Amino acid sequence: MKNSKIINRVKDALYPILTFLALLVIWQVSVSKMNVPSYILPSPLDIVEEFKKDWPVLLMHSKVTLTETILGLSISVVIALLIGTLMDFIPIVKRCLYPIMYITQMIPTITIAPLLVIWFGFGIKSKVLCVILTCFFPILINFTDGIDSIDRDYLNLFKIMKANKIKTFIHLKFPMSLDKFFTGLKISSTYAFVAATVAEWLGGTAGLGVYMVRAKSSYALDKVFACTILVVAFSLIFVAIIALLKKVFLKKY
């Protein structure tokens, strides 16, 4: 039984990997046979070569974007948990703030980022704020939904046991909302790198977004692709870390 499950998992993993490799081969052959210039569409081998050649520069810019993303995402988690907890303890806060925060999420990041750069400068502050504004709401909405979706029977049981609001939150609401909380965190982790990169596009001295703008301006599309791959890779790593943390915390609670 266990062996069959392992085989099925390997098969499930192999299908997308083999498909991706096949697409890379088609891409490489097509570019080579059609003599497509690298400034229009670089081949996978050109992108790999760019990674090797420009890795120190990519690493330096990656550190900047990673710092902005980790700071912004961490602060987003703290803000979302604080506001979500406050909404649970004081319902009128939810009635006042929730619709406003929902509307703010309809504003595209590309329109917020220039304002943040103008108000807070070209440094790390504007980038971190852009990440926070993009990421905190998915975490908040999933956290509050997790609290609101708790079975009424559990809440009634805690009332019968005369548990106060604090004990009910600590021993019931918070643990049972963790599943949805981590779902929101996983969504936000994919948005975080995009938000940081977009903010860097609009002004900055370092970061993957700055690197991409400079590469695009010089028609070095192999550099643009290399940078894009890094952003995707970092996002996948963050998602994997959050999935691992989810397993650890759900086992604990």
mmCIF file with all atom_site columns, N, CA, C and O in Angstrom, residues 62-110:
data_model
loop_
_atom_site.group_PDB
_atom_site.id
_atom_site.type_symbol
_atom_site.label_atom_id
_atom_site.label_alt_id
_atom_site.label_comp_id
_atom_site.label_asym_id
_atom_site.label_entity_id
_atom_site.label_seq_id
_atom_site.pdbx_PDB_ins_code
_atom_site.Cartn_x
_atom_site.Cartn_y
_atom_site.Cartn_z
_atom_site.occupancy
_atom_site.B_iso_or_equiv
_atom_site.pdbx_formal_charge
_atom_site.auth_seq_id
_atom_site.auth_comp_id
_atom_site.auth_asym_id
_atom_site.auth_atom_id
_atom_site.pdbx_PDB_model_num
ATOM 1   N N  . SER A 1 62  ? 19.501  39.889 -5.523  1.00 0.00 ? 62  SER A N  1
ATOM 2   C CA . SER A 1 62  ? 18.569  38.960 -4.865  1.00 0.00 ? 62  SER A CA 1
ATOM 3   C C  . SER A 1 62  ? 18.517  39.214 -3.366  1.00 0.00 ? 62  SER A C  1
ATOM 4   O O  . SER A 1 62  ? 17.441  39.141 -2.749  1.00 0.00 ? 62  SER A O  1
ATOM 5   N N  . LYS A 1 63  ? 19.654  39.474 -2.754  1.00 0.00 ? 63  LYS A N  1
ATOM 6   C CA . LYS A 1 63  ? 19.710  39.734 -1.312  1.00 0.00 ? 63  LYS A CA 1
ATOM 7   C C  . LYS A 1 63  ? 18.858  40.948 -0.944  1.00 0.00 ? 63  LYS A C  1
ATOM 8   O O  . LYS A 1 63  ? 18.168  40.938 0.079   1.00 0.00 ? 63  LYS A O  1
ATOM 9   N N  . VAL A 1 64  ? 18.906  41.968 -1.790  1.00 0.00 ? 64  VAL A N  1
ATOM 10  C CA . VAL A 1 64  ? 18.114  43.184 -1.533  1.00 0.00 ? 64  VAL A CA 1
ATOM 11  C C  . VAL A 1 64  ? 16.624  42.874 -1.599  1.00 0.00 ? 64  VAL A C  1
ATOM 12  O O  . VAL A 1 64  ? 15.850  43.229 -0.698  1.00 0.00 ? 64  VAL A O  1
ATOM 13  N N  . THR A 1 65  ? 16.205  42.194 -2.677  1.00 0.00 ? 65  THR A N  1
ATOM 14  C CA . THR A 1 65  ? 14.785  41.858 -2.845  1.00 0.00 ? 65  THR A CA 1
ATOM 15  C C  . THR A 1 65  ? 14.311  40.895 -1.768  1.00 0.00 ? 65  THR A C  1
ATOM 16  O O  . THR A 1 65  ? 13.188  41.023 -1.261  1.00 0.00 ? 65  THR A O  1
ATOM 17  N N  . LEU A 1 66  ? 15.142  39.930 -1.396  1.00 0.00 ? 66  LEU A N  1
ATOM 18  C CA . LEU A 1 66  ? 14.788  38.990 -0.328  1.00 0.00 ? 66  LEU A CA 1
ATOM 19  C C  . LEU A 1 66  ? 14.589  39.713 1.000   1.00 0.00 ? 66  LEU A C  1
ATOM 20  O O  . LEU A 1 66  ? 13.647  39.413 1.739   1.00 0.00 ? 66  LEU A O  1
ATOM 21  N N  . THR A 1 67  ? 15.469  40.659 1.296   1.00 0.00 ? 67  THR A N  1
ATOM 22  C CA . THR A 1 67  ? 15.352  41.433 2.544   1.00 0.00 ? 67  THR A CA 1
ATOM 23  C C  . THR A 1 67  ? 14.037  42.195 2.580   1.00 0.00 ? 67  THR A C  1
ATOM 24  O O  . THR A 1 67  ? 13.312  42.172 3.587   1.00 0.00 ? 67  THR A O  1
ATOM 25  N N  . GLU A 1 68  ? 13.717  42.869 1.478   1.00 0.00 ? 68  GLU A N  1
ATOM 26  C CA . GLU A 1 68  ? 12.462  43.631 1.393   1.00 0.00 ? 68  GLU A CA 1
ATOM 27  C C  . GLU A 1 68  ? 11.251  42.712 1.547   1.00 0.00 ? 68  GLU A C  1
ATOM 28  O O  . GLU A 1 68  ? 10.300  43.038 2.265   1.00 0.00 ? 68  GLU A O  1
ATOM 29  N N  . THR A 1 69  ? 11.317  41.560 0.880   1.00 0.00 ? 69  THR A N  1
ATOM 30  C CA . THR A 1 69  ? 10.187  40.625 0.901   1.00 0.00 ? 69  THR A CA 1
ATOM 31  C C  . THR A 1 69  ? 9.985   40.015 2.279   1.00 0.00 ? 69  THR A C  1
ATOM 32  O O  . THR A 1 69  ? 8.857   39.944 2.780   1.00 0.00 ? 69  THR A O  1
ATOM 33  N N  . ILE A 1 70  ? 11.061  39.559 2.903   1.00 0.00 ? 70  ILE A N  1
ATOM 34  C CA . ILE A 1 70  ? 10.961  38.930 4.224   1.00 0.00 ? 70  ILE A CA 1
ATOM 35  C C  . ILE A 1 70  ? 10.466  39.925 5.260   1.00 0.00 ? 70  ILE A C  1
ATOM 36  O O  . ILE A 1 70  ? 9.589   39.610 6.078   1.00 0.00 ? 70  ILE A O  1
ATOM 37  N N  . LEU A 1 71  ? 11.004  41.152 5.221   1.00 0.00 ? 71  LEU A N  1
ATOM 38  C CA . LEU A 1 71  ? 10.555  42.195 6.163   1.00 0.00 ? 71  LEU A CA 1
ATOM 39  C C  . LEU A 1 71  ? 9.071   42.501 5.954   1.00 0.00 ? 71  LEU A C  1
ATOM 40  O O  . LEU A 1 71  ? 8.290   42.549 6.910   1.00 0.00 ? 71  LEU A O  1
ATOM 41  N N  . GLY A 1 72  ? 8.685   42.738 4.690   1.00 0.00 ? 72  GLY A N  1
ATOM 42  C CA . GLY A 1 72  ? 7.298   43.078 4.392   1.00 0.00 ? 72  GLY A CA 1
ATOM 43  C C  . GLY A 1 72  ? 6.335   41.969 4.758   1.00 0.00 ? 72  GLY A C  1
ATOM 44  O O  . GLY A 1 72  ? 5.280   42.224 5.357   1.00 0.00 ? 72  GLY A O  1
ATOM 45  N N  . LEU A 1 73  ? 6.696   40.728 4.451   1.00 0.00 ? 73  LEU A N  1
ATOM 46  C CA . LEU A 1 73  ? 5.822   39.591 4.743   1.00 0.00 ? 73  LEU A CA 1
ATOM 47  C C  . LEU A 1 73  ? 5.709   39.360 6.250   1.00 0.00 ? 73  LEU A C  1
ATOM 48  O O  . LEU A 1 73  ? 4.621   39.077 6.763   1.00 0.00 ? 73  LEU A O  1
ATOM 49  N N  . SER A 1 74  ? 6.817   39.506 6.961   1.00 0.00 ? 74  SER A N  1
ATOM 50  C CA . SER A 1 74  ? 6.810   39.325 8.422   1.00 0.00 ? 74  SER A CA 1
ATOM 51  C C  . SER A 1 74  ? 5.929   40.369 9.105   1.00 0.00 ? 74  SER A C  1
ATOM 52  O O  . SER A 1 74  ? 5.122   40.048 9.985   1.00 0.00 ? 74  SER A O  1
ATOM 53  N N  . ILE A 1 75  ? 6.079   41.619 8.679   1.00 0.00 ? 75  ILE A N  1
ATOM 54  C CA . ILE A 1 75  ? 5.260   42.693 9.254   1.00 0.00 ? 75  ILE A CA 1
ATOM 55  C C  . ILE A 1 75  ? 3.788   42.486 8.892   1.00 0.00 ? 75  ILE A C  1
ATOM 56  O O  . ILE A 1 75  ? 2.892   42.750 9.700   1.00 0.00 ? 75  ILE A O  1
ATOM 57  N N  . SER A 1 76  ? 3.525   41.989 7.672   1.00 0.00 ? 76  SER A N  1
ATOM 58  C CA . SER A 1 76  ? 2.143   41.701 7.240   1.00 0.00 ? 76  SER A CA 1
ATOM 59  C C  . SER A 1 76  ? 1.488   40.676 8.152   1.00 0.00 ? 76  SER A C  1
ATOM 60  O O  . SER A 1 76  ? 0.313   40.813 8.517   1.00 0.00 ? 76  SER A O  1
ATOM 61  N N  . VAL A 1 77  ? 2.238   39.640 8.517   1.00 0.00 ? 77  VAL A N  1
ATOM 62  C CA . VAL A 1 77  ? 1.713   38.600 9.409   1.00 0.00 ? 77  VAL A CA 1
ATOM 63  C C  . VAL A 1 77  ? 1.345   39.194 10.762  1.00 0.00 ? 77  VAL A C  1
ATOM 64  O O  . VAL A 1 77  ? 0.253   38.936 11.294  1.00 0.00 ? 77  VAL A O  1
ATOM 65  N N  . VAL A 1 78  ? 2.235   40.016 11.312  1.00 0.00 ? 78  VAL A N  1
ATOM 66  C CA . VAL A 1 78  ? 1.983   40.626 12.625  1.00 0.00 ? 78  VAL A CA 1
ATOM 67  C C  . VAL A 1 78  ? 0.751   41.530 12.575  1.00 0.00 ? 78  VAL A C  1
ATOM 68  O O  . VAL A 1 78  ? -0.134  41.451 13.440  1.00 0.00 ? 78  VAL A O  1
ATOM 69  N N  . ILE A 1 79  ? 0.677   42.371 11.541  1.00 0.00 ? 79  ILE A N  1
ATOM 70  C CA . ILE A 1 79  ? -0.460  43.296 11.411  1.00 0.00 ? 79  ILE A CA 1
ATOM 71  C C  . ILE A 1 79  ? -1.764  42.523 11.235  1.00 0.00 ? 79  ILE A C  1
ATOM 72  O O  . ILE A 1 79  ? -2.785  42.844 11.860  1.00 0.00 ? 79  ILE A O  1
ATOM 73  N N  . ALA A 1 80  ? -1.745  41.494 10.378  1.00 0.00 ? 80  ALA A N  1
ATOM 74  C CA . ALA A 1 80  ? -2.955  40.706 10.122  1.00 0.00 ? 80  ALA A CA 1
ATOM 75  C C  . ALA A 1 80  ? -3.436  40.011 11.393  1.00 0.00 ? 80  ALA A C  1
ATOM 76  O O  . ALA A 1 80  ? -4.643  39.989 11.677  1.00 0.00 ? 80  ALA A O  1
ATOM 77  N N  . LEU A 1 81  ? -2.521  39.437 12.158  1.00 0.00 ? 81  LEU A N  1
ATOM 78  C CA . LEU A 1 81  ? -2.901  38.754 13.401  1.00 0.00 ? 81  LEU A CA 1
ATOM 79  C C  . LEU A 1 81  ? -3.445  39.739 14.432  1.00 0.00 ? 81  LEU A C  1
ATOM 80  O O  . LEU A 1 81  ? -4.439  39.449 15.111  1.00 0.00 ? 81  LEU A O  1
ATOM 81  N N  . LEU A 1 82  ? -2.807  40.903 14.535  1.00 0.00 ? 82  LEU A N  1
ATOM 82  C CA . LEU A 1 82  ? -3.272  41.910 15.502  1.00 0.00 ? 82  LEU A CA 1
ATOM 83  C C  . LEU A 1 82  ? -4.662  42.429 15.136  1.00 0.00 ? 82  LEU A C  1
ATOM 84  O O  . LEU A 1 82  ? -5.554  42.501 15.991  1.00 0.00 ? 82  LEU A O  1
ATOM 85  N N  . ILE A 1 83  ? -4.849  42.796 13.868  1.00 0.00 ? 83  ILE A N  1
ATOM 86  C CA . ILE A 1 83  ? -6.146  43.324 13.442  1.00 0.00 ? 83  ILE A CA 1
ATOM 87  C C  . ILE A 1 83  ? -7.219  42.238 13.514  1.00 0.00 ? 83  ILE A C  1
ATOM 88  O O  . ILE A 1 83  ? -8.349  42.491 13.948  1.00 0.00 ? 83  ILE A O  1
ATOM 89  N N  . GLY A 1 84  ? -6.862  41.020 13.095  1.00 0.00 ? 84  GLY A N  1
ATOM 90  C CA . GLY A 1 84  ? -7.821  39.912 13.154  1.00 0.00 ? 84  GLY A CA 1
ATOM 91  C C  . GLY A 1 84  ? -8.258  39.613 14.576  1.00 0.00 ? 84  GLY A C  1
ATOM 92  O O  . GLY A 1 84  ? -9.440  39.368 14.841  1.00 0.00 ? 84  GLY A O  1
ATOM 93  N N  . THR A 1 85  ? -7.312  39.628 15.502  1.00 0.00 ? 85  THR A N  1
ATOM 94  C CA . THR A 1 85  ? -7.630  39.404 16.920  1.00 0.00 ? 85  THR A CA 1
ATOM 95  C C  . THR A 1 85  ? -8.501  40.525 17.461  1.00 0.00 ? 85  THR A C  1
ATOM 96  O O  . THR A 1 85  ? -9.478  40.277 18.185  1.00 0.00 ? 85  THR A O  1
ATOM 97  N N  . LEU A 1 86  ? -8.159  41.754 17.087  1.00 0.00 ? 86  LEU A N  1
ATOM 98  C CA . LEU A 1 86  ? -8.944  42.914 17.533  1.00 0.00 ? 86  LEU A CA 1
ATOM 99  C C  . LEU A 1 86  ? -10.373 42.840 16.994  1.00 0.00 ? 86  LEU A C  1
ATOM 100 O O  . LEU A 1 86  ? -11.337 43.146 17.711  1.00 0.00 ? 86  LEU A O  1
ATOM 101 N N  . MET A 1 87  ? -10.530 42.420 15.754  1.00 0.00 ? 87  MET A N  1
ATOM 102 C CA . MET A 1 87  ? -11.864 42.277 15.159  1.00 0.00 ? 87  MET A CA 1
ATOM 103 C C  . MET A 1 87  ? -12.696 41.231 15.884  1.00 0.00 ? 87  MET A C  1
ATOM 104 O O  . MET A 1 87  ? -13.918 41.371 16.013  1.00 0.00 ? 87  MET A O  1
ATOM 105 N N  . ASP A 1 88  ? -12.025 40.176 16.346  1.00 0.00 ? 88  ASP A N  1
ATOM 106 C CA . ASP A 1 88  ? -12.752 39.120 17.049  1.00 0.00 ? 88  ASP A CA 1
ATOM 107 C C  . ASP A 1 88  ? -13.203 39.592 18.429  1.00 0.00 ? 88  ASP A C  1
ATOM 108 O O  . ASP A 1 88  ? -14.332 39.292 18.859  1.00 0.00 ? 88  ASP A O  1
ATOM 109 N N  . PHE A 1 89  ? -12.360 40.333 19.130  1.00 0.00 ? 89  PHE A N  1
ATOM 110 C CA . PHE A 1 89  ? -12.690 40.795 20.485  1.00 0.00 ? 89  PHE A CA 1
ATOM 111 C C  . PHE A 1 89  ? -13.637 41.997 20.466  1.00 0.00 ? 89  PHE A C  1
ATOM 112 O O  . PHE A 1 89  ? -14.454 42.152 21.371  1.00 0.00 ? 89  PHE A O  1
ATOM 113 N N  . ILE A 1 90  ? -13.506 42.841 19.421  1.00 0.00 ? 90  ILE A N  1
ATOM 114 C CA . ILE A 1 90  ? -14.356 44.041 19.326  1.00 0.00 ? 90  ILE A CA 1
ATOM 115 C C  . ILE A 1 90  ? -15.041 44.024 17.954  1.00 0.00 ? 90  ILE A C  1
ATOM 116 O O  . ILE A 1 90  ? -14.477 44.522 16.957  1.00 0.00 ? 90  ILE A O  1
ATOM 117 N N  . PRO A 1 91  ? -16.234 43.447 17.847  1.00 0.00 ? 91  PRO A N  1
ATOM 118 C CA . PRO A 1 91  ? -16.918 43.278 16.543  1.00 0.00 ? 91  PRO A CA 1
ATOM 119 C C  . PRO A 1 91  ? -17.119 44.570 15.759  1.00 0.00 ? 91  PRO A C  1
ATOM 120 O O  . PRO A 1 91  ? -17.111 44.550 14.525  1.00 0.00 ? 91  PRO A O  1
ATOM 121 N N  . ILE A 1 92  ? -17.289 45.695 16.455  1.00 0.00 ? 92  ILE A N  1
ATOM 122 C CA . ILE A 1 92  ? -17.531 46.955 15.741  1.00 0.00 ? 92  ILE A CA 1
ATOM 123 C C  . ILE A 1 92  ? -16.314 47.379 14.922  1.00 0.00 ? 92  ILE A C  1
ATOM 124 O O  . ILE A 1 92  ? -16.445 48.054 13.900  1.00 0.00 ? 92  ILE A O  1
ATOM 125 N N  . VAL A 1 93  ? -15.121 46.957 15.369  1.00 0.00 ? 93  VAL A N  1
ATOM 126 C CA . VAL A 1 93  ? -13.902 47.249 14.608  1.00 0.00 ? 93  VAL A CA 1
ATOM 127 C C  . VAL A 1 93  ? -13.965 46.564 13.249  1.00 0.00 ? 93  VAL A C  1
ATOM 128 O O  . VAL A 1 93  ? -13.590 47.145 12.222  1.00 0.00 ? 93  VAL A O  1
ATOM 129 N N  . LYS A 1 94  ? -14.472 45.328 13.232  1.00 0.00 ? 94  LYS A N  1
ATOM 130 C CA . LYS A 1 94  ? -14.610 44.599 11.971  1.00 0.00 ? 94  LYS A CA 1
ATOM 131 C C  . LYS A 1 94  ? -15.610 45.290 11.055  1.00 0.00 ? 94  LYS A C  1
ATOM 132 O O  . LYS A 1 94  ? -15.382 45.415 9.845   1.00 0.00 ? 94  LYS A O  1
ATOM 133 N N  . ARG A 1 95  ? -16.723 45.758 11.625  1.00 0.00 ? 95  ARG A N  1
ATOM 134 C CA . ARG A 1 95  ? -17.728 46.433 10.808  1.00 0.00 ? 95  ARG A CA 1
ATOM 135 C C  . ARG A 1 95  ? -17.185 47.720 10.200  1.00 0.00 ? 95  ARG A C  1
ATOM 136 O O  . ARG A 1 95  ? -17.547 48.091 9.078   1.00 0.00 ? 95  ARG A O  1
ATOM 137 N N  . CYS A 1 96  ? -16.311 48.401 10.928  1.00 0.00 ? 96  CYS A N  1
ATOM 138 C CA . CYS A 1 96  ? -15.768 49.689 10.463  1.00 0.00 ? 96  CYS A CA 1
ATOM 139 C C  . CYS A 1 96  ? -14.623 49.500 9.463   1.00 0.00 ? 96  CYS A C  1
ATOM 140 O O  . CYS A 1 96  ? -14.568 50.188 8.437   1.00 0.00 ? 96  CYS A O  1
ATOM 141 N N  . LEU A 1 97  ? -13.700 48.581 9.756   1.00 0.00 ? 97  LEU A N  1
ATOM 142 C CA . LEU A 1 97  ? -12.473 48.472 8.977   1.00 0.00 ? 97  LEU A CA 1
ATOM 143 C C  . LEU A 1 97  ? -12.540 47.495 7.813   1.00 0.00 ? 97  LEU A C  1
ATOM 144 O O  . LEU A 1 97  ? -11.918 47.710 6.781   1.00 0.00 ? 97  LEU A O  1
ATOM 145 N N  . TYR A 1 98  ? -13.282 46.409 7.985   1.00 0.00 ? 98  TYR A N  1
ATOM 146 C CA . TYR A 1 98  ? -13.251 45.326 7.006   1.00 0.00 ? 98  TYR A CA 1
ATOM 147 C C  . TYR A 1 98  ? -13.651 45.789 5.608   1.00 0.00 ? 98  TYR A C  1
ATOM 148 O O  . TYR A 1 98  ? -12.942 45.489 4.630   1.00 0.00 ? 98  TYR A O  1
ATOM 149 N N  . PRO A 1 99  ? -14.763 46.534 5.440   1.00 0.00 ? 99  PRO A N  1
ATOM 150 C CA . PRO A 1 99  ? -15.134 46.983 4.079   1.00 0.00 ? 99  PRO A CA 1
ATOM 151 C C  . PRO A 1 99  ? -14.077 47.892 3.458   1.00 0.00 ? 99  PRO A C  1
ATOM 152 O O  . PRO A 1 99  ? -13.817 47.821 2.256   1.00 0.00 ? 99  PRO A O  1
ATOM 153 N N  . ILE A 1 100 ? -13.471 48.762 4.293   1.00 0.00 ? 100 ILE A N  1
ATOM 154 C CA . ILE A 1 100 ? -12.452 49.694 3.782   1.00 0.00 ? 100 ILE A CA 1
ATOM 155 C C  . ILE A 1 100 ? -11.227 48.929 3.294   1.00 0.00 ? 100 ILE A C  1
ATOM 156 O O  . ILE A 1 100 ? -10.687 49.197 2.213   1.00 0.00 ? 100 ILE A O  1
ATOM 157 N N  . MET A 1 101 ? -10.781 47.962 4.097   1.00 0.00 ? 101 MET A N  1
ATOM 158 C CA . MET A 1 101 ? -9.613  47.164 3.716   1.00 0.00 ? 101 MET A CA 1
ATOM 159 C C  . MET A 1 101 ? -9.903  46.335 2.478   1.00 0.00 ? 101 MET A C  1
ATOM 160 O O  . MET A 1 101 ? -9.016  46.108 1.646   1.00 0.00 ? 101 MET A O  1
ATOM 161 N N  . TYR A 1 102 ? -11.139 45.883 2.348   1.00 0.00 ? 102 TYR A N  1
ATOM 162 C CA . TYR A 1 102 ? -11.523 45.098 1.165   1.00 0.00 ? 102 TYR A CA 1
ATOM 163 C C  . TYR A 1 102 ? -11.422 45.957 -0.093  1.00 0.00 ? 102 TYR A C  1
ATOM 164 O O  . TYR A 1 102 ? -10.931 45.498 -1.128  1.00 0.00 ? 102 TYR A O  1
ATOM 165 N N  . ILE A 1 103 ? -11.854 47.201 0.005   1.00 0.00 ? 103 ILE A N  1
ATOM 166 C CA . ILE A 1 103 ? -11.804 48.118 -1.145  1.00 0.00 ? 103 ILE A CA 1
ATOM 167 C C  . ILE A 1 103 ? -10.362 48.432 -1.525  1.00 0.00 ? 103 ILE A C  1
ATOM 168 O O  . ILE A 1 103 ? -10.020 48.527 -2.707  1.00 0.00 ? 103 ILE A O  1
ATOM 169 N N  . THR A 1 104 ? -9.479  48.596 -0.522  1.00 0.00 ? 104 THR A N  1
ATOM 170 C CA . THR A 1 104 ? -8.073  48.917 -0.805  1.00 0.00 ? 104 THR A CA 1
ATOM 171 C C  . THR A 1 104 ? -7.393  47.828 -1.638  1.00 0.00 ? 104 THR A C  1
ATOM 172 O O  . THR A 1 104 ? -6.466  48.115 -2.391  1.00 0.00 ? 104 THR A O  1
ATOM 173 N N  . GLN A 1 105 ? -7.867  46.588 -1.524  1.00 0.00 ? 105 GLN A N  1
ATOM 174 C CA . GLN A 1 105 ? -7.257  45.492 -2.273  1.00 0.00 ? 105 GLN A CA 1
ATOM 175 C C  . GLN A 1 105 ? -7.636  45.513 -3.748  1.00 0.00 ? 105 GLN A C  1
ATOM 176 O O  . GLN A 1 105 ? -7.043  44.798 -4.548  1.00 0.00 ? 105 GLN A O  1
ATOM 177 N N  . MET A 1 106 ? -8.631  46.355 -4.106  1.00 0.00 ? 106 MET A N  1
ATOM 178 C CA . MET A 1 106 ? -9.012  46.490 -5.510  1.00 0.00 ? 106 MET A CA 1
ATOM 179 C C  . MET A 1 106 ? -8.100  47.470 -6.246  1.00 0.00 ? 106 MET A C  1
ATOM 180 O O  . MET A 1 106 ? -8.157  47.572 -7.473  1.00 0.00 ? 106 MET A O  1
ATOM 181 N N  . ILE A 1 107 ? -7.263  48.196 -5.493  1.00 0.00 ? 107 ILE A N  1
ATOM 182 C CA . ILE A 1 107 ? -6.324  49.136 -6.109  1.00 0.00 ? 107 ILE A CA 1
ATOM 183 C C  . ILE A 1 107 ? -5.092  48.360 -6.570  1.00 0.00 ? 107 ILE A C  1
ATOM 184 O O  . ILE A 1 107 ? -4.431  47.710 -5.763  1.00 0.00 ? 107 ILE A O  1
ATOM 185 N N  . PRO A 1 108 ? -4.746  48.382 -7.855  1.00 0.00 ? 108 PRO A N  1
ATOM 186 C CA . PRO A 1 108 ? -3.582  47.618 -8.344  1.00 0.00 ? 108 PRO A CA 1
ATOM 187 C C  . PRO A 1 108 ? -2.279  48.085 -7.695  1.00 0.00 ? 108 PRO A C  1
ATOM 188 O O  . PRO A 1 108 ? -2.109  49.279 -7.422  1.00 0.00 ? 108 PRO A O  1
ATOM 189 N N  . THR A 1 109 ? -1.373  47.151 -7.482  1.00 0.00 ? 109 THR A N  1
ATOM 190 C CA . THR A 1 109 ? -0.070  47.468 -6.876  1.00 0.00 ? 109 THR A CA 1
ATOM 191 C C  . THR A 1 109 ? 0.693   48.481 -7.710  1.00 0.00 ? 109 THR A C  1
ATOM 192 O O  . THR A 1 109 ? 1.385   49.354 -7.165  1.00 0.00 ? 109 THR A O  1
ATOM 193 N N  . ILE A 1 110 ? 0.554   48.388 -9.027  1.00 0.00 ? 110 ILE A N  1
ATOM 194 C CA . ILE A 1 110 ? 1.297   49.270 -9.927  1.00 0.00 ? 110 ILE A CA 1
ATOM 195 C C  . ILE A 1 110 ? 0.908   50.734 -9.750  1.00 0.00 ? 110 ILE A C  1
ATOM 196 O O  . ILE A 1 110 ? 1.672   51.646 -10.080 1.00 0.00 ? 110 ILE A O  1
#
